[in-house]
mmCIF file of N, CA and C in Angstrom:
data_model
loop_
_atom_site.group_PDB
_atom_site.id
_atom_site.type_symbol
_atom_site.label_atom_id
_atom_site.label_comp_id
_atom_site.label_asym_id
_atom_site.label_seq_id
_atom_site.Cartn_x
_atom_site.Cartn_y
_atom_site.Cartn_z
ATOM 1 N N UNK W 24 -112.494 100.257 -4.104
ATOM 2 C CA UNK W 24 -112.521 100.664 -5.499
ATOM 3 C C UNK W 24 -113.550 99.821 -6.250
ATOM 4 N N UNK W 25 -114.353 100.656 -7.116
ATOM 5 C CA UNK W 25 -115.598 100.016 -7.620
ATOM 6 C C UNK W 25 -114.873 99.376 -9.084
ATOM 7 N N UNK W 26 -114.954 98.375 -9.442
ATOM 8 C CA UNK W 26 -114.290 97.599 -10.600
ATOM 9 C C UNK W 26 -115.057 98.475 -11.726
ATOM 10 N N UNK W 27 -116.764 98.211 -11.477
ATOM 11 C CA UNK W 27 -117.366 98.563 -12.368
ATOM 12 C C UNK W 27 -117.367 100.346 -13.407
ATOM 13 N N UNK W 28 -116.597 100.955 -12.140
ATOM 14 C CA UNK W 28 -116.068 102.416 -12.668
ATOM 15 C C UNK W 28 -115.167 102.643 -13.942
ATOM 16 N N UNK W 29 -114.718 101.634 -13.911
ATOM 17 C CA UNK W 29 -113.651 101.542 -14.862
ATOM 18 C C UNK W 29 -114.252 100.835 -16.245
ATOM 19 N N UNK W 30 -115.164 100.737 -16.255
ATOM 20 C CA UNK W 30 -115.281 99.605 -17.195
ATOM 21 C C UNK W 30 -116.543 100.463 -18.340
ATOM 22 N N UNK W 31 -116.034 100.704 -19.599
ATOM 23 C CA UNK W 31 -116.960 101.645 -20.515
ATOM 24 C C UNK W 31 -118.635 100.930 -20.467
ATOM 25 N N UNK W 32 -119.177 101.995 -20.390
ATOM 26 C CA UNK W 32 -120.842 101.747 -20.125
ATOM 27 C C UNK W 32 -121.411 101.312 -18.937
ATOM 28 N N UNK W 33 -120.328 101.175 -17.543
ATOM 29 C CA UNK W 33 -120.607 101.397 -16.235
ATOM 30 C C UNK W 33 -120.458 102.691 -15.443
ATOM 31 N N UNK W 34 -119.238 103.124 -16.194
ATOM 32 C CA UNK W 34 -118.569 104.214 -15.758
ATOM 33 C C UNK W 34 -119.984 105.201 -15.586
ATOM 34 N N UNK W 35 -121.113 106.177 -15.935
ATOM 35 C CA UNK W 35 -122.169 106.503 -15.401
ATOM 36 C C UNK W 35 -123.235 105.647 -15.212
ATOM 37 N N UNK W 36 -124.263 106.438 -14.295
ATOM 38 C CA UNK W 36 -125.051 105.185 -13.923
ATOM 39 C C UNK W 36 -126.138 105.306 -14.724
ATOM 40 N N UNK W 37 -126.334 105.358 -16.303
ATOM 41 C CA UNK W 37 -127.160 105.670 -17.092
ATOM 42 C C UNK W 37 -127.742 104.184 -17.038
ATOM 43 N N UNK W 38 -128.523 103.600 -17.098
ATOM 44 C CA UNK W 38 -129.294 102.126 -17.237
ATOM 45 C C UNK W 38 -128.982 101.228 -18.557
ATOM 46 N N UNK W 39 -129.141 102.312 -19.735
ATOM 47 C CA UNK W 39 -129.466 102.334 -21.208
ATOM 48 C C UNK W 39 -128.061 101.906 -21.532
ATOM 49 N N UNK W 40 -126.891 102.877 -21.207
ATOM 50 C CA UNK W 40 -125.823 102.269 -21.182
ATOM 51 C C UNK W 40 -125.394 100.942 -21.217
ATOM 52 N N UNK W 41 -125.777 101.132 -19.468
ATOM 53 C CA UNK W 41 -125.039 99.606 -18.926
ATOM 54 C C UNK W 41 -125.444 98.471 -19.745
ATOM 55 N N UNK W 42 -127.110 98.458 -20.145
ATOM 56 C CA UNK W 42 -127.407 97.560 -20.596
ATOM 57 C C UNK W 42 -127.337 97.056 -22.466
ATOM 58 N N UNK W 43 -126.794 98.210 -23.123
ATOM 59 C CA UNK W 43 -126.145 97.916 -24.613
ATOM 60 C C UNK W 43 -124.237 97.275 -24.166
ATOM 61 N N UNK W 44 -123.832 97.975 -22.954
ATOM 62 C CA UNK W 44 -122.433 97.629 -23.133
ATOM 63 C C UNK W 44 -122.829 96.227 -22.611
ATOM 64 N N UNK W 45 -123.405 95.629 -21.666
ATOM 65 C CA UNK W 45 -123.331 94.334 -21.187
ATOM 66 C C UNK W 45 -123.860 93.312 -22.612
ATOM 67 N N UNK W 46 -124.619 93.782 -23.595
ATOM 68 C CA UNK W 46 -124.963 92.955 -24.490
ATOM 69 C C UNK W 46 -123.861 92.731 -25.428
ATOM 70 N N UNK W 47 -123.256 93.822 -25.513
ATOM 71 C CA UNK W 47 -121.884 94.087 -26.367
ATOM 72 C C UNK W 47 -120.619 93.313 -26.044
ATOM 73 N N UNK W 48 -120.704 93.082 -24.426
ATOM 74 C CA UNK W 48 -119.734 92.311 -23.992
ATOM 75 C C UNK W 48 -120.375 91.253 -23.963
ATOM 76 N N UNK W 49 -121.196 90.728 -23.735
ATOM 77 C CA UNK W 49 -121.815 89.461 -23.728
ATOM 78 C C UNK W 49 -121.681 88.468 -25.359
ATOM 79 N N UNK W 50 -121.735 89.359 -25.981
ATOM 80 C CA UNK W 50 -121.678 89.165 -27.458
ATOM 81 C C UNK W 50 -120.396 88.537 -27.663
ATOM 82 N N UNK W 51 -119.557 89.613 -27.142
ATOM 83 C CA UNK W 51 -117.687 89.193 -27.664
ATOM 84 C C UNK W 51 -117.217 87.846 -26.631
ATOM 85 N N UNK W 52 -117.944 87.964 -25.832
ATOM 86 C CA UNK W 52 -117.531 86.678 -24.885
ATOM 87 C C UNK W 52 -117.457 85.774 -25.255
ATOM 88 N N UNK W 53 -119.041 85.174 -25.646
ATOM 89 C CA UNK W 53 -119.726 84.384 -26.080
ATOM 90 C C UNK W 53 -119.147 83.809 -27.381
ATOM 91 N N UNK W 54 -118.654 84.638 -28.427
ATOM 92 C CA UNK W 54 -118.122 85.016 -29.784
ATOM 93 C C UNK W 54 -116.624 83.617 -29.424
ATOM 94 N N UNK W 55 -116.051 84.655 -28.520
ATOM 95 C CA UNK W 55 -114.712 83.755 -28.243
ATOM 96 C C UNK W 55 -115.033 82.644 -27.477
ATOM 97 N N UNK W 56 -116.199 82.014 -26.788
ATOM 98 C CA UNK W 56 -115.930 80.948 -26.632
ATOM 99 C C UNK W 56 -116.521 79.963 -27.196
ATOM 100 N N UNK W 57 -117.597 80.435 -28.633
ATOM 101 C CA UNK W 57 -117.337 79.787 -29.594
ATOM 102 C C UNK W 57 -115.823 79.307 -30.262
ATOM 103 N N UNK W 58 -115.588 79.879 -31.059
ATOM 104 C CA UNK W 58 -114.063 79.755 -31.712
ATOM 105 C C UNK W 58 -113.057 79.116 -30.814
ATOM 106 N N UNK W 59 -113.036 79.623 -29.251
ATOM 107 C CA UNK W 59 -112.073 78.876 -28.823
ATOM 108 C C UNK W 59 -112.589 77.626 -28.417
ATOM 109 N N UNK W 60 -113.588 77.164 -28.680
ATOM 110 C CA UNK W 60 -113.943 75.551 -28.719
ATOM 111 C C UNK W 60 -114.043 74.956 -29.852
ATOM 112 N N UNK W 61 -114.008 75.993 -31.661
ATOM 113 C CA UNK W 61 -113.487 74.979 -32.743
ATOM 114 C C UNK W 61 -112.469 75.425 -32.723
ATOM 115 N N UNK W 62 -111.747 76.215 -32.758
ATOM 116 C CA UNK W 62 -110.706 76.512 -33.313
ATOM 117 C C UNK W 62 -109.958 77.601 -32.538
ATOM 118 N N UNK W 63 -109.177 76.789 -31.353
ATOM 119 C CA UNK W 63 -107.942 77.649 -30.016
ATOM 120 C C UNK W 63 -107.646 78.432 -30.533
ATOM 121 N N UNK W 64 -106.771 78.206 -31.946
ATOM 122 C CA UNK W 64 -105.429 78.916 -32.307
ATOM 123 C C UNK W 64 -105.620 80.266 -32.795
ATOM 124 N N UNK W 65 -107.247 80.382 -32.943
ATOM 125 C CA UNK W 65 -107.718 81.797 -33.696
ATOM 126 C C UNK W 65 -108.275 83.009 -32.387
ATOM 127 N N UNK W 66 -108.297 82.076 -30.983
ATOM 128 C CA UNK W 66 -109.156 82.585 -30.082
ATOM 129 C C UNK W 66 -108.692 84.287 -29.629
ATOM 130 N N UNK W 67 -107.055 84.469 -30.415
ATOM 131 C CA UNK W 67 -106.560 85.906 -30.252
ATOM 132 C C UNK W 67 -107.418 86.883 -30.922
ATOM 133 N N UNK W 68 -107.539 85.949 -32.011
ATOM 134 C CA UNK W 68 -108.597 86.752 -32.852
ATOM 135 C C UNK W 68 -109.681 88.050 -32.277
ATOM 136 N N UNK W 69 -110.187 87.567 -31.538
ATOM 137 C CA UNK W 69 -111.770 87.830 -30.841
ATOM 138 C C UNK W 69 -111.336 88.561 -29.612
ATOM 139 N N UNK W 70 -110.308 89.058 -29.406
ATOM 140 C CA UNK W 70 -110.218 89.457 -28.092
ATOM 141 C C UNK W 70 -109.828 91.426 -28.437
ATOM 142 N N UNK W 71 -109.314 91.772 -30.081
ATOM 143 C CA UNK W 71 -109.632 93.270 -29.489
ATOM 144 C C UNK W 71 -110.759 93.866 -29.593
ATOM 145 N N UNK W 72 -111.902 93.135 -29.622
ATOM 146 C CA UNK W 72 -113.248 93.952 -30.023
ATOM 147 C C UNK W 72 -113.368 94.065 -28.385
ATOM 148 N N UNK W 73 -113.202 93.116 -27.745
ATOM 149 C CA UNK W 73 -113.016 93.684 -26.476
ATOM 150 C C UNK W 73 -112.757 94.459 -25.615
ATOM 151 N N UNK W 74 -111.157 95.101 -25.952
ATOM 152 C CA UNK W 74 -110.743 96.100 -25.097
ATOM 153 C C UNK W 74 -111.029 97.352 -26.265
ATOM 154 N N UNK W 75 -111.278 97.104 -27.497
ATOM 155 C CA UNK W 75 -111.512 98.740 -28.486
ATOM 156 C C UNK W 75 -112.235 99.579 -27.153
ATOM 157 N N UNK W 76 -113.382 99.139 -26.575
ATOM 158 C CA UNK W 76 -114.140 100.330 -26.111
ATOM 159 C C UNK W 76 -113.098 100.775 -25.065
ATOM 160 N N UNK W 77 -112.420 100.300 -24.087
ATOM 161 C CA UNK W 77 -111.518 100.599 -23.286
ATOM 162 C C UNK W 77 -110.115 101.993 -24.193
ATOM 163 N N UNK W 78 -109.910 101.541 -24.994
ATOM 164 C CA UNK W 78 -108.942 102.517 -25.460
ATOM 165 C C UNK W 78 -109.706 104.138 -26.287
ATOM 166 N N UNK W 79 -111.003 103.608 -26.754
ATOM 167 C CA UNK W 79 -111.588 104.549 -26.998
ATOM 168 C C UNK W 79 -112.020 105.711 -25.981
ATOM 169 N N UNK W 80 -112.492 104.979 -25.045
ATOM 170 C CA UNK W 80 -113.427 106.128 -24.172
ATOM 171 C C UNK W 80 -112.035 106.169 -23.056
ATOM 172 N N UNK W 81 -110.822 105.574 -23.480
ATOM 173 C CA UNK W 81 -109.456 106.043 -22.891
ATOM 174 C C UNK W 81 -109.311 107.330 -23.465
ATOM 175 N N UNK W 82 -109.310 107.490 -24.691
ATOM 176 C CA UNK W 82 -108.862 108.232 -25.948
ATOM 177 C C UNK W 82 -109.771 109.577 -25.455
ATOM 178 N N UNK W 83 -111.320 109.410 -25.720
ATOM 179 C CA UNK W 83 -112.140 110.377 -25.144
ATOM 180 C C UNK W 83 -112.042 111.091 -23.849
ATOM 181 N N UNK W 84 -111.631 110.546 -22.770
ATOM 182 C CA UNK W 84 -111.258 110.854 -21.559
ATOM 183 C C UNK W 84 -109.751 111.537 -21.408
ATOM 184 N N UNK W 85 -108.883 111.706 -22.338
ATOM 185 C CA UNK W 85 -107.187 112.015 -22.731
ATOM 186 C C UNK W 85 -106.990 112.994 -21.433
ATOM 187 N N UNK W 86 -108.135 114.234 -21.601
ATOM 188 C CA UNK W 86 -108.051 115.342 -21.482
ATOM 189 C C UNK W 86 -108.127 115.239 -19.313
ATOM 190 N N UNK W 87 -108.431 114.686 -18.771
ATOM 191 C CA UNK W 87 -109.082 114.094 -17.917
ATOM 192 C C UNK W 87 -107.858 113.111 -17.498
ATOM 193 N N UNK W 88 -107.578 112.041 -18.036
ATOM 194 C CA UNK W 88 -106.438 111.452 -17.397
ATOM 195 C C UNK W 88 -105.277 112.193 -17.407
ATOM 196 N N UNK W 89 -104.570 112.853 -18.656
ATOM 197 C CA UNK W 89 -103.597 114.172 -17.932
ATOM 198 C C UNK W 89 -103.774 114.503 -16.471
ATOM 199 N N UNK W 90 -104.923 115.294 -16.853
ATOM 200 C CA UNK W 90 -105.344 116.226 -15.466
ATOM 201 C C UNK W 90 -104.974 115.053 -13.837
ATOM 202 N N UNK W 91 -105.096 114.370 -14.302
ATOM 203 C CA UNK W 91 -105.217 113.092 -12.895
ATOM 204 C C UNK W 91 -104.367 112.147 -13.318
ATOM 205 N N UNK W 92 -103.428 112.312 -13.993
ATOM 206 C CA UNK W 92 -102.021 111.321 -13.626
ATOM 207 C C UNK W 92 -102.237 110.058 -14.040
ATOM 208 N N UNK W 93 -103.329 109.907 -14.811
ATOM 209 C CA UNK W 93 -103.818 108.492 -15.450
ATOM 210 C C UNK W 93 -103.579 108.288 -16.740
ATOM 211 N N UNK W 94 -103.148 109.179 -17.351
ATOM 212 C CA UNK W 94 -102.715 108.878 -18.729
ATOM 213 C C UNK W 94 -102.342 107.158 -19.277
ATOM 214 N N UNK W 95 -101.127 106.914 -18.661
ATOM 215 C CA UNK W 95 -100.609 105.664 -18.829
ATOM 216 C C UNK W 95 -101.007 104.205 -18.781
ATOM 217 N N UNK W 96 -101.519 104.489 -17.838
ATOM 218 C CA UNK W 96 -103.227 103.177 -17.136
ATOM 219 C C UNK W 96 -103.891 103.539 -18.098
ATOM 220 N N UNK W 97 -104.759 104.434 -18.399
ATOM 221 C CA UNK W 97 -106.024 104.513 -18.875
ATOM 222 C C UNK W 97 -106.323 104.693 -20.127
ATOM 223 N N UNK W 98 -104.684 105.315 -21.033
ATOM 224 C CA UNK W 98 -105.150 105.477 -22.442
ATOM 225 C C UNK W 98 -103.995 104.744 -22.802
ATOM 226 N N UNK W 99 -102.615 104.860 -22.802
ATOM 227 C CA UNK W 99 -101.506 104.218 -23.575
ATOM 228 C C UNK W 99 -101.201 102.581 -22.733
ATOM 229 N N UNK W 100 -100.984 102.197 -22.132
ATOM 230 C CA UNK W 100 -101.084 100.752 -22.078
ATOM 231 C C UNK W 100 -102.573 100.081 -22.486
ATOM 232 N N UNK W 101 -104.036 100.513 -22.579
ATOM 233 C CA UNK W 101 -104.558 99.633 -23.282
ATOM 234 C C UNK W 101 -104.652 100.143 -24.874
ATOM 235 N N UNK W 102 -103.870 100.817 -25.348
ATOM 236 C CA UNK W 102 -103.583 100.751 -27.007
ATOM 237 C C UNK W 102 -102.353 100.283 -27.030
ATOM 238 N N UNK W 103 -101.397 100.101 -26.650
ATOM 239 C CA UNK W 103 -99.991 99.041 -26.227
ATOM 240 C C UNK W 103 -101.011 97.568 -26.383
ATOM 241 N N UNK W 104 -101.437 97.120 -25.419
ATOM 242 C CA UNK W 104 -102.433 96.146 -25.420
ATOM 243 C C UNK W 104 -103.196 95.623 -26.575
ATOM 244 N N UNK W 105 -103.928 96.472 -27.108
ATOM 245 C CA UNK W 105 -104.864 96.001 -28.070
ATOM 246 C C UNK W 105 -103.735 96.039 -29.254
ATOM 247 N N UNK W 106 -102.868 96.915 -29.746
ATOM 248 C CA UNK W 106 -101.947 96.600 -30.808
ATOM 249 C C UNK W 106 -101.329 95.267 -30.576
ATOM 250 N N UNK W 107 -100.550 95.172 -29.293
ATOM 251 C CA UNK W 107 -99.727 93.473 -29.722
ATOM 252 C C UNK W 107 -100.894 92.535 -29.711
ATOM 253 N N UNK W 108 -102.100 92.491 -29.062
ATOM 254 C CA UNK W 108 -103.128 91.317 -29.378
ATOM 255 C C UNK W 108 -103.403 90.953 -30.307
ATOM 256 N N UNK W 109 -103.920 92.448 -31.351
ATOM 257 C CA UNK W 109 -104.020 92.490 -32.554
ATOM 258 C C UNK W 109 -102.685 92.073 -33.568
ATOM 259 N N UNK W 110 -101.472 92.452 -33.507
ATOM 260 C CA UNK W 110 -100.377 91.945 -34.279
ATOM 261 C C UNK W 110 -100.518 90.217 -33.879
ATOM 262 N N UNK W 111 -100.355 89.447 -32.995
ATOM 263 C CA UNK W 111 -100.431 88.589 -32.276
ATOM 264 C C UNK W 111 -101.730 87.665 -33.259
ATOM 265 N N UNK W 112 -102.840 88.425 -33.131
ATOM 266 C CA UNK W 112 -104.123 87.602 -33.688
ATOM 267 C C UNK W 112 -103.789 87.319 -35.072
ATOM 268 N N UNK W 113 -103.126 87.948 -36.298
ATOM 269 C CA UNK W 113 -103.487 88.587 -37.242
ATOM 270 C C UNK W 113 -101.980 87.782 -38.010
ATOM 271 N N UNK W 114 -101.099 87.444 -37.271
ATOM 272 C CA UNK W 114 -99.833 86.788 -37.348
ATOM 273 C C UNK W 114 -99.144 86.133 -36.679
ATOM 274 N N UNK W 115 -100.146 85.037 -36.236
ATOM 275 C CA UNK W 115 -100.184 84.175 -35.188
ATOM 276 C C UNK W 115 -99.049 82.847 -36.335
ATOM 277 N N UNK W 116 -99.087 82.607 -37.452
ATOM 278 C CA UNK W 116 -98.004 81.613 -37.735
ATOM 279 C C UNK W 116 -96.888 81.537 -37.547
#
């Protein structure tokens, strides 16, 4: 199983893609490991810009995971996911 299949802006083998999503992720990485070297306690913060594209092109694909029994994997546990991260980041006291 190719990891990279799964992962928004690998999933085709467009070039242009790969190479805005890798800057995009490179960005949010980078982002959080700023902050989580001043400031740990916010590092929840920075983590749903991360999976958004995952629940989106989950969301876009709906029609498609039905069809193939992926629904649950692919669209509702990572919006399960990104909601408690987000509640979690946002009301972390």
């Amino acid at each position: 199983m190719d990891i990279f299949s799964k992962v928004p802006g690998f999933r085709s083998e467009n070039q242009t893609k790969k190479i805005i999503s890798t800057i995009y992720y490179l960005f949010f990485i980078g982002n959080m490991t700023v902050i989580a070297m001043s400031s740990p306690e916010s590092v929840l913060i920075t983590i749903p810009p991360i999976i958004l594209p995952f629940v989106v092109f989950g969301l876009v694909d709906i029609k498609e995971n039905i069809k193939n029994k992926k629904l649950i994997v692919n669209t509702i546990l990572p919006i399960i996911l990104l909601s408690i991260i987000t509640f979690l980041a946002y009301y972390q006291h």
